[in-house]
Coordinates of C-alpha atoms and ligand atoms in Angstrom, one line a residue:
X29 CA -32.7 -20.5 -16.2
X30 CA -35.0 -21.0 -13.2
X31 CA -33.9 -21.5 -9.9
X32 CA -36.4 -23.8 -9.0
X33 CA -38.0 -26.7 -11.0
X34 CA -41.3 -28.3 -9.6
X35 CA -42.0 -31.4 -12.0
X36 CA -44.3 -34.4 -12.0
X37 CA -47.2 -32.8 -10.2
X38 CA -49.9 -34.9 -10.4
X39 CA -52.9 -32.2 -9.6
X40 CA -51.6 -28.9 -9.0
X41 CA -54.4 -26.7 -7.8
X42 CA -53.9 -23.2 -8.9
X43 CA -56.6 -21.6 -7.9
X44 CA -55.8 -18.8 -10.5
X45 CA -58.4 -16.3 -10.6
X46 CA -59.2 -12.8 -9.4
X47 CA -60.6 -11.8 -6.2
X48 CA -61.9 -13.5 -3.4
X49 CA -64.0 -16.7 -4.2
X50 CA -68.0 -16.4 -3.4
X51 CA -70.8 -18.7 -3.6
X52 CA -71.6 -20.8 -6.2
X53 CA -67.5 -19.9 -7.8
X54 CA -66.6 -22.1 -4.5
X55 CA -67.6 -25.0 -6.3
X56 CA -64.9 -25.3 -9.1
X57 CA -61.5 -25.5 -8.9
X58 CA -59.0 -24.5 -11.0
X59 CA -56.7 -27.1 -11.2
X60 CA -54.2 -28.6 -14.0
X61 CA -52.9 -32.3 -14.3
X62 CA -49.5 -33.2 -14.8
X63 CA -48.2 -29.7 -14.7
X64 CA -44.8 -28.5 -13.4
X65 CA -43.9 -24.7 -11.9
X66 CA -40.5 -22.7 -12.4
X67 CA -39.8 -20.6 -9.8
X68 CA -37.0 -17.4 -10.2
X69 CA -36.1 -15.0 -7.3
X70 CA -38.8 -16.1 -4.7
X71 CA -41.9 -15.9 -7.7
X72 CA -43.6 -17.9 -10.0
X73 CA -42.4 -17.7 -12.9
X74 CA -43.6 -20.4 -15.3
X75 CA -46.8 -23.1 -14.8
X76 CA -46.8 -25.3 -17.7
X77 CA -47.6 -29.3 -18.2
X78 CA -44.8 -31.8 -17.1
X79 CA -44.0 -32.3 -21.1
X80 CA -42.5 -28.8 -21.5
X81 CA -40.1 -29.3 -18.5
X82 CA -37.9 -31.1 -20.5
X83 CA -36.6 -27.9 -22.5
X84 CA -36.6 -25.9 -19.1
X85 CA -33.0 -25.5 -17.2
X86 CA -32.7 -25.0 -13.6
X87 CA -30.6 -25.1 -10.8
X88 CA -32.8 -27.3 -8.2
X89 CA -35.3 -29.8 -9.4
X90 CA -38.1 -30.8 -6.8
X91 CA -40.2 -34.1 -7.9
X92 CA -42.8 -34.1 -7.2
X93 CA -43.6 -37.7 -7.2
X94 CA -46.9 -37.3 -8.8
X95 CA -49.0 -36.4 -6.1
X96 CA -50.5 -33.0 -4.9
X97 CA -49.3 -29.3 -5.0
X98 CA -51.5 -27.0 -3.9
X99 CA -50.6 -22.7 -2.5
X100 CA -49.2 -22.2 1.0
X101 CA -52.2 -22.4 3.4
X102 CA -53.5 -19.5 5.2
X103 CA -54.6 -19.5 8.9
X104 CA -56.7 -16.3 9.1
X105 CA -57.1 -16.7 12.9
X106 CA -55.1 -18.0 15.5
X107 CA -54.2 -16.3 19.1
X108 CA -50.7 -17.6 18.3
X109 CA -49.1 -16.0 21.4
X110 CA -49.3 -16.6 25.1
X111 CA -47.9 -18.2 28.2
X112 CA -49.6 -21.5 29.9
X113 CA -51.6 -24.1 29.2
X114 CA -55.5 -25.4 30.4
X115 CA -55.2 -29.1 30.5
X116 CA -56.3 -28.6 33.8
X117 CA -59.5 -27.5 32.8
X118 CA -60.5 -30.7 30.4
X119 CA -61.7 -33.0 33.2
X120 CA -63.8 -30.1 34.9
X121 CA -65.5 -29.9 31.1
X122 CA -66.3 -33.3 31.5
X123 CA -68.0 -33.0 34.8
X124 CA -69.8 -30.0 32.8
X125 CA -68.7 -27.5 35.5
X126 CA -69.9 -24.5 33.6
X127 CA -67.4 -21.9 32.3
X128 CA -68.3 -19.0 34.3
X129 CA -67.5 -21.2 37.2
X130 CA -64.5 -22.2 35.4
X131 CA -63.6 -18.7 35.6
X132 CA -64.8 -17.9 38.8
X133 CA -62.3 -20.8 40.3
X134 CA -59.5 -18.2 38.7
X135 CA -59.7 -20.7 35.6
X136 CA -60.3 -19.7 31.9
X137 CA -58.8 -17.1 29.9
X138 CA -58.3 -15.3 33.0
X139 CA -55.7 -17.7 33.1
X140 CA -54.0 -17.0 29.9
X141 CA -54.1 -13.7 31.1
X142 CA -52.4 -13.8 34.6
X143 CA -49.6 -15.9 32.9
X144 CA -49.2 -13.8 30.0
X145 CA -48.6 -11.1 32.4
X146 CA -45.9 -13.1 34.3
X147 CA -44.0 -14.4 31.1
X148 CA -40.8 -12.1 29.5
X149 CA -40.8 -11.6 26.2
X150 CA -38.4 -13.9 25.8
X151 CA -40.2 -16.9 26.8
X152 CA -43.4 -16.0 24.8
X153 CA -41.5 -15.2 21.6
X154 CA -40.1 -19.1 22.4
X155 CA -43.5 -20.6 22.7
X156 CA -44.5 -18.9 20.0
X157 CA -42.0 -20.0 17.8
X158 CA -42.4 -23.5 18.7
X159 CA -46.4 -22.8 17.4
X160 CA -45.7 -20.9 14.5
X161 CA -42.9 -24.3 13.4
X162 CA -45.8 -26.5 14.1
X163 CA -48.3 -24.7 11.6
X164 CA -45.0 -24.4 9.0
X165 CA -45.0 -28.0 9.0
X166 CA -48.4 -28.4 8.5
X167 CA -48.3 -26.3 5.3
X168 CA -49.0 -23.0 6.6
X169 CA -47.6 -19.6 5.0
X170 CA -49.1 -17.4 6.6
X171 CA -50.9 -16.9 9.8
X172 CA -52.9 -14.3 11.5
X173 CA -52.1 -13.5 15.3
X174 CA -53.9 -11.7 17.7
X175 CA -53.0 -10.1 21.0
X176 CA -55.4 -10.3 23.4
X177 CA -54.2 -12.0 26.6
X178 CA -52.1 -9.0 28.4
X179 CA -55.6 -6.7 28.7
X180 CA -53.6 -3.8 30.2
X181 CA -51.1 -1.8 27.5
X182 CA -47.7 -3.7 28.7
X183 CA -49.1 -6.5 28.2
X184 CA -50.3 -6.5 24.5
X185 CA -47.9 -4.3 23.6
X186 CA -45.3 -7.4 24.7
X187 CA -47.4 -9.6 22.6
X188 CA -47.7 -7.5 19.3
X189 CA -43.5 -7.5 19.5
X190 CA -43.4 -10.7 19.5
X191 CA -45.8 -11.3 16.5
X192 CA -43.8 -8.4 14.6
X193 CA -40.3 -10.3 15.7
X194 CA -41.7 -13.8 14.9
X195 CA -43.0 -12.2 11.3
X196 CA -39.1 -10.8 10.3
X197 CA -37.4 -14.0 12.0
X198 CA -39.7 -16.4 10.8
X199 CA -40.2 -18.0 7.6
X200 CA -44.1 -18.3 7.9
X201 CA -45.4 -14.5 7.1
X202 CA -47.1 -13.2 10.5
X203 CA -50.4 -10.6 10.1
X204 CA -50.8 -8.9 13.6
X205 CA -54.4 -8.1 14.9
X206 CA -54.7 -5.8 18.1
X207 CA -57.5 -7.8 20.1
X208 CA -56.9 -5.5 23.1
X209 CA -60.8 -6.0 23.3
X210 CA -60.9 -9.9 24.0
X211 CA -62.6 -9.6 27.9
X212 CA -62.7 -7.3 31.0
X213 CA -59.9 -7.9 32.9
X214 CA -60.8 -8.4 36.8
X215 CA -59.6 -4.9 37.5
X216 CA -61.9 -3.5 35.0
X217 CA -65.1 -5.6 35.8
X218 CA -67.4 -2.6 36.6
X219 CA -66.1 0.0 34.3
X220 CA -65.7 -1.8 30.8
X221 CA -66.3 1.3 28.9
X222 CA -63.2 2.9 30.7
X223 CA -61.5 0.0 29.6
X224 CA -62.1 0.2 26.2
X225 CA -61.5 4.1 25.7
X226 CA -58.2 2.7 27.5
X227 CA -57.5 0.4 24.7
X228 CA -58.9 2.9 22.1
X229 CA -56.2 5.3 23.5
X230 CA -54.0 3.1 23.0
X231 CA -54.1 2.0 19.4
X232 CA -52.2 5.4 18.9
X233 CA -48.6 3.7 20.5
X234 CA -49.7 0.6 17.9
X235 CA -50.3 2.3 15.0
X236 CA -46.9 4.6 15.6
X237 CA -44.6 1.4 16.2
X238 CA -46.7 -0.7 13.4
X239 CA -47.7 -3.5 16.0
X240 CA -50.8 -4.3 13.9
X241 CA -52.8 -3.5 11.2
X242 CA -56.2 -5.4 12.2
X243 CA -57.6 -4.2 15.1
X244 CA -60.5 -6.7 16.6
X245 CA -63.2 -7.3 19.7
X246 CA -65.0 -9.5 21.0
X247 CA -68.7 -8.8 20.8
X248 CA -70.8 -11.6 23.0
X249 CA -73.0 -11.7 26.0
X250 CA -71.2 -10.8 29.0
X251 CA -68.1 -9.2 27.1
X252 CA -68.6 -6.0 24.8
X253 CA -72.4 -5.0 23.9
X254 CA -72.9 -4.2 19.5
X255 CA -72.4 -0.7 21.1
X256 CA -69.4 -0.7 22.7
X257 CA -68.7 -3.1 19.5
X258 CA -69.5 -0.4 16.8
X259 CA -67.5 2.3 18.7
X260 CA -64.8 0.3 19.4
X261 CA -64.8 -0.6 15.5
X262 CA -65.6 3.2 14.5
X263 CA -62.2 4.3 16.1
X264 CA -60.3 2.0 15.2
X265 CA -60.9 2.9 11.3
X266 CA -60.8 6.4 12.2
X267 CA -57.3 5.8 13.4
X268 CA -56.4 3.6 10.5
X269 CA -56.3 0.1 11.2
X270 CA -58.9 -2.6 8.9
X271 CA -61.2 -4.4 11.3
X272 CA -62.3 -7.8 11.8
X273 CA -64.6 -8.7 14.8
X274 CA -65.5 -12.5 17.1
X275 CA -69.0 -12.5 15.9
X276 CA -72.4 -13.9 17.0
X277 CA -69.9 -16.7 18.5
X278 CA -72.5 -18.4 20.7
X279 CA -75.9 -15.7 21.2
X280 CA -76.9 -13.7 18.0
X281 CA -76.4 -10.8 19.3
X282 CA -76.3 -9.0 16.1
X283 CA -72.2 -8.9 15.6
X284 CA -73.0 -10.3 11.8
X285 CA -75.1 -7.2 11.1
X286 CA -72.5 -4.6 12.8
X287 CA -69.4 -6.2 10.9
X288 CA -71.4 -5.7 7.3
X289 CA -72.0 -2.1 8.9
X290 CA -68.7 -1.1 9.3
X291 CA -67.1 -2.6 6.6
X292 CA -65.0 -5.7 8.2
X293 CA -62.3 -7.5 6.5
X294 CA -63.8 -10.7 8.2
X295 CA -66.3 -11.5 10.8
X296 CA -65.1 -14.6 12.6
X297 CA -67.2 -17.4 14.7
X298 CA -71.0 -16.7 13.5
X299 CA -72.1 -19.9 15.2
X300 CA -75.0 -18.2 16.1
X301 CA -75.5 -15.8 13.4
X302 CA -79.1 -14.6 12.1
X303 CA -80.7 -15.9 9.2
X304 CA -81.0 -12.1 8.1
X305 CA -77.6 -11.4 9.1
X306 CA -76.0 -14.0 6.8
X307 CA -78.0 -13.0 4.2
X308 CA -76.6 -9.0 4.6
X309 CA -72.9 -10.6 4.7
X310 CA -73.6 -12.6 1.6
X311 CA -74.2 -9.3 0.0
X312 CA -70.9 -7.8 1.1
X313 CA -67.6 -7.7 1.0
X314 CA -66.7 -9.0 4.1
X315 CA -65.5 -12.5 4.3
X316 CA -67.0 -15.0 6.8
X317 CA -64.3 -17.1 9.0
X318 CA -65.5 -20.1 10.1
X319 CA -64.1 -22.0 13.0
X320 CA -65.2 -25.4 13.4
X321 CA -62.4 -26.8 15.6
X322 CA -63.9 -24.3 18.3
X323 CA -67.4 -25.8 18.2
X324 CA -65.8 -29.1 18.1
X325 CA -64.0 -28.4 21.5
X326 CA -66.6 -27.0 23.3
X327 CA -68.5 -30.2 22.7
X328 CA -71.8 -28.5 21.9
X329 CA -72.8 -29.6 18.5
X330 CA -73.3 -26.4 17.5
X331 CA -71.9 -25.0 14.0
X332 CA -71.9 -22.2 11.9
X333 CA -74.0 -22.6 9.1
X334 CA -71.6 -22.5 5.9
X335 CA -74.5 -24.0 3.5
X336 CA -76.4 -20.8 4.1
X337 CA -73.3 -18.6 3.9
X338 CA -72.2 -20.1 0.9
X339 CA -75.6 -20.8 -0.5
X340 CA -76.6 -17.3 -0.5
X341 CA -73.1 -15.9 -2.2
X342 CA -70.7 -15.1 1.0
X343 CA -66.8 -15.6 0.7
X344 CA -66.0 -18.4 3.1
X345 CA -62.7 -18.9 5.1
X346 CA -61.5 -21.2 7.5
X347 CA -59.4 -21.2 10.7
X348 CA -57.8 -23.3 13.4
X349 CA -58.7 -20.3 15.6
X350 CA -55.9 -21.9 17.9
X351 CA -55.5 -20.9 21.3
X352 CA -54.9 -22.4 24.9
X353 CA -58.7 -22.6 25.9
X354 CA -61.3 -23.3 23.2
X355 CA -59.0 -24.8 20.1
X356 CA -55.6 -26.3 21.5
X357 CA -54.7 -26.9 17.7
X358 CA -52.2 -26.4 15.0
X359 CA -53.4 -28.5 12.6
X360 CA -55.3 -26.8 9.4
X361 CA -55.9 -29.9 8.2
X362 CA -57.6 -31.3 10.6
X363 CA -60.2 -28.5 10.7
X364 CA -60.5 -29.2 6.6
X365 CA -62.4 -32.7 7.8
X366 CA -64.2 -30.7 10.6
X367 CA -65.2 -28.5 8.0
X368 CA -66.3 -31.5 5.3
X369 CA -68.1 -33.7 8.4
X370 CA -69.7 -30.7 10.5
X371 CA -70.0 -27.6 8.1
X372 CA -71.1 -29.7 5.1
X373 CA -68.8 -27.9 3.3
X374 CA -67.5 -30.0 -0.2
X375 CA -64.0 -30.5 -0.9
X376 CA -63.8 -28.0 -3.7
X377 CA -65.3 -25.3 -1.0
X378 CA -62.9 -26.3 1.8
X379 CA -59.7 -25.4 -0.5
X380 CA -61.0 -22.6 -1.8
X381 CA -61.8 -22.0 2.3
X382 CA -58.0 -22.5 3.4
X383 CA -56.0 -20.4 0.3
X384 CA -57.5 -17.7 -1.6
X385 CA -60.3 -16.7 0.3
X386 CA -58.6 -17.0 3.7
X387 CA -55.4 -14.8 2.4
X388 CA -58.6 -11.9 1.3
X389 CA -59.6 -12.6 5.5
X390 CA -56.0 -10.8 5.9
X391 CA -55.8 -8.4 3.5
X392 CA -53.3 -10.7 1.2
X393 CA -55.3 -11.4 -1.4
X394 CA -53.1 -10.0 -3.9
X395 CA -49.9 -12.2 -2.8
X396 CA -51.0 -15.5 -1.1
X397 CA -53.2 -18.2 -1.6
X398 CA -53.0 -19.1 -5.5
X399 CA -50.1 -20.3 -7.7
X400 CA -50.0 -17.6 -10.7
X401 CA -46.8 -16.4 -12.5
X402 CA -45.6 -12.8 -10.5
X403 CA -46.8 -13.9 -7.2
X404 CA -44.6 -15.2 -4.5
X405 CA -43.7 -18.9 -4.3
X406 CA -45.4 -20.2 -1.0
X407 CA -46.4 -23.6 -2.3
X408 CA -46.8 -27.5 -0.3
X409 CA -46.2 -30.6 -2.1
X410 CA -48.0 -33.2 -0.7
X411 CA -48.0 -36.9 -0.1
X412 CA -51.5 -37.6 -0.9
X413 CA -52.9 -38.5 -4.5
X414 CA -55.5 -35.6 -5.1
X415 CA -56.9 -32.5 -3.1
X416 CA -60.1 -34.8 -1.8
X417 CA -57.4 -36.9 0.2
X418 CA -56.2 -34.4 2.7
X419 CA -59.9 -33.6 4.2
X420 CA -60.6 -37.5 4.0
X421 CA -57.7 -39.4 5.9
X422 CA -58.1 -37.2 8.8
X423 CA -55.6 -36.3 12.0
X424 CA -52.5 -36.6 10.7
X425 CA -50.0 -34.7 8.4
X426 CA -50.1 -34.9 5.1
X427 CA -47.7 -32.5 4.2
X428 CA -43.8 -33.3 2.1
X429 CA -42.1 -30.4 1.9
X430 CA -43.1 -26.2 2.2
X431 CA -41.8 -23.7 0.0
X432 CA -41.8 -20.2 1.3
X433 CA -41.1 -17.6 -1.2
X434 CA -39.7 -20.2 -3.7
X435 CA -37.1 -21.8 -0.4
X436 CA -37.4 -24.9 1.0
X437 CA -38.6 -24.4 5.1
X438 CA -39.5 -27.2 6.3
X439 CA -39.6 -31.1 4.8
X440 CA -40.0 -34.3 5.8
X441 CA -38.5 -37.4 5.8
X442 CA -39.1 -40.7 7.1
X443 CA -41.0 -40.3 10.3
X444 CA -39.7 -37.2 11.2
X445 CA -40.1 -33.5 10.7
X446 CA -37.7 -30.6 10.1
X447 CA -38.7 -27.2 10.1
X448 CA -35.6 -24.8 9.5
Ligands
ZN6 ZN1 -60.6 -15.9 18.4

């Protein structure tokens, strides 16, 4: 007797397999045609055609109404939490006020900063929430969150409890990254490396309360050098926590290089990575995270170059990378058609891109992003025909219903969302 009973999928996408998904593998998916999933105690249990459903029993039966079913999607990078909002800043973008004047006028993540300072942790976990329901609803089960907006040890430590709250309260499954590292705060501005042995010092409270178990910088021109980078990186493995690192985001500095040095789970942005650098990453186990929705916002025209990445053999993820300044954006899906349009990315590549290799990008490879029998239940039924729909009919939300850990958690009816 299963507890659950998903029958008449029209295309379920699987993506059974082993390991993360490189290269040329990005190109096939594993997918099955009128199949149907039992589900008992939160897991898979049984993936068979719609036919054999008929001798199955259950207490719940879910139709599926012949559409898609595809795994839970995985956001590997989002700065999910933080007080305020830049609208402000839009119209001074279009005059193309630069952003270091942006920042000088007190503007910028600066911003994000002051009010994160400001907020209780009351009213972030609130705002948070709000967030974290929005991404639930558009078929995400779990989500990456840094810190990275208090710069001073209150401050992050404030948001890393409310990542760790939202993850037990929460339905979607929350993966904490300390990004003490994000910028110089103004108090800092002529001793950076002070500020960093300050934040290295204090990954000791994180680790000991189990805040986080990425830790992450951001290694650009005019924030932290490869230097204080690979230091930064260095202790933070020495003290026990995997690494991921804002790479070769808009110079090519060389953070490509450094993440396949130390080992990263992911390096994130590579906008402007090296031709030589994607070529070491390709050749590694680190997975690239690709955020297209950020070079869409800044307006630029500039993207990563996926077709190299994936052309040479590198793991490719992708991300909303949603925060208040450079990616005001929930929506997973919509960065799927960024990601077909501006990334030339295929639709086979894209999913592979938003499940399994994304859940590797967090170190949950082993649980989330494919439907296989023994792994947790975090599936979305869709209302769309096949998987090449969703990156096609763009900006909207294409997601029926979400299944965390075999439980309904949020469904749609007509015109309206709920997310319990
Ligand atoms: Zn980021």
């Amino acid at each position: 007797m299963m507890d659950t009973l998903i029958v008449n999928i029209g295309q379920l996408l699987t993506m059974e397999g082993d390991g993360p998904v490189k290269g040329e593998q990005m190109k096939t998916l594993p997918l099955m045609e009128q199949a149907a999933i039992g589900i008992k105690d939160g897991r898979v249990a049984w993936i068979g055609s719609n036919e054999e459903t008929k001798t199955i029993s259950a207490k719940h039966i879910i139709d599926a109404e012949g559409k898609l079913v595809t795994p839970g999607l995985v956001d590997p990078h989002t700065h999910l939490v933080f007080a305020g909002s830049r609208e402000h800043e839009l119209p001074l973008k279009q005059q193309g006020v630069p952003y270091l004047e942006i920042l000088k006028r007190g503007g910028g993540i600066l911003s994000t900063v002051r009010a994160t300072r400001a907020a209780s942790e009351e009213e972030l976990y609130e705002k948070a929430r709000v967030h974290l329901d929005r991404m639930l609803s558009y078929g995400v089960t779990t989500v990456e969150a840094k810190s990275g907006y208090g710069l001073d040890e209150e401050t992050e430590w404030k948001q890393l409890r409310v990542a760790k709250r939202l993850h037990q309260t929460h339905p979607v499954e929350v993966v904490s990254t300390f990004l003490g590292a994000h910028a110089i705060p103004t108090e800092h501005q002529n001793h950076p490396d002070d500020f960093l042995q300050q934040m290295v010092d204090f990954m000791d409270v994180i680790k000991q309360e189990q805040l986080a178990e990425f830790a992450d910088i951001f290694c650009e021109t005019g924030v932290f050098t490869v230097e204080q980078s690979r230091l930064f990186l260095q202790k933070a493995k020495e003290k026990g926590f995997a690494v991921k690192i804002h790479a070769d985001e808009i110079d090519s500095l060389g953070g490509t290089e450094l993440a396949v040095e130390v080992g990263a789970v992911s390096a994130d942005h590579l906008v402007g990575a090296s031709s030589a650098g994607i070529h070491q990453l390709a050749h590694s186990n680190t997975i690239a995270v690709l955020l297209p929705g950020t070079s869409f916002y800044l307006g630029k025209g500039k993207y990563a170059n996926a077709r190299q990445m994936i052309d040479e053999g590198a793991a490719v993820a992708l991300a909303t990378d949603f925060n208040p300044g450079s990616s005001p954006t929930e929506n997973l899906q919509f960065i799927m058609t960024l990601a077909a349009l501006y990334l030339r990315m295929t639709s086979e590549e894209i999913w592979h891109a938003v499940t399994v290799n994304a859940a590797y990008a967090v170190n949950r490879g082993q649980d989330a992003g494919r439907i296989m029998i023994g792994r947790k239940a975090d599936i979305v039924l869709w209302d769309a025909p096949n998987y090449m729909y969703v990156p096609y009919h763009y900006g909207i939300n294409h997601v029926r219903m979400v299944l965390k850990e075999g439980k309904v958690v949020s469904e749609r009816g007509k015109g309206d969302v709920s997310v319990s």
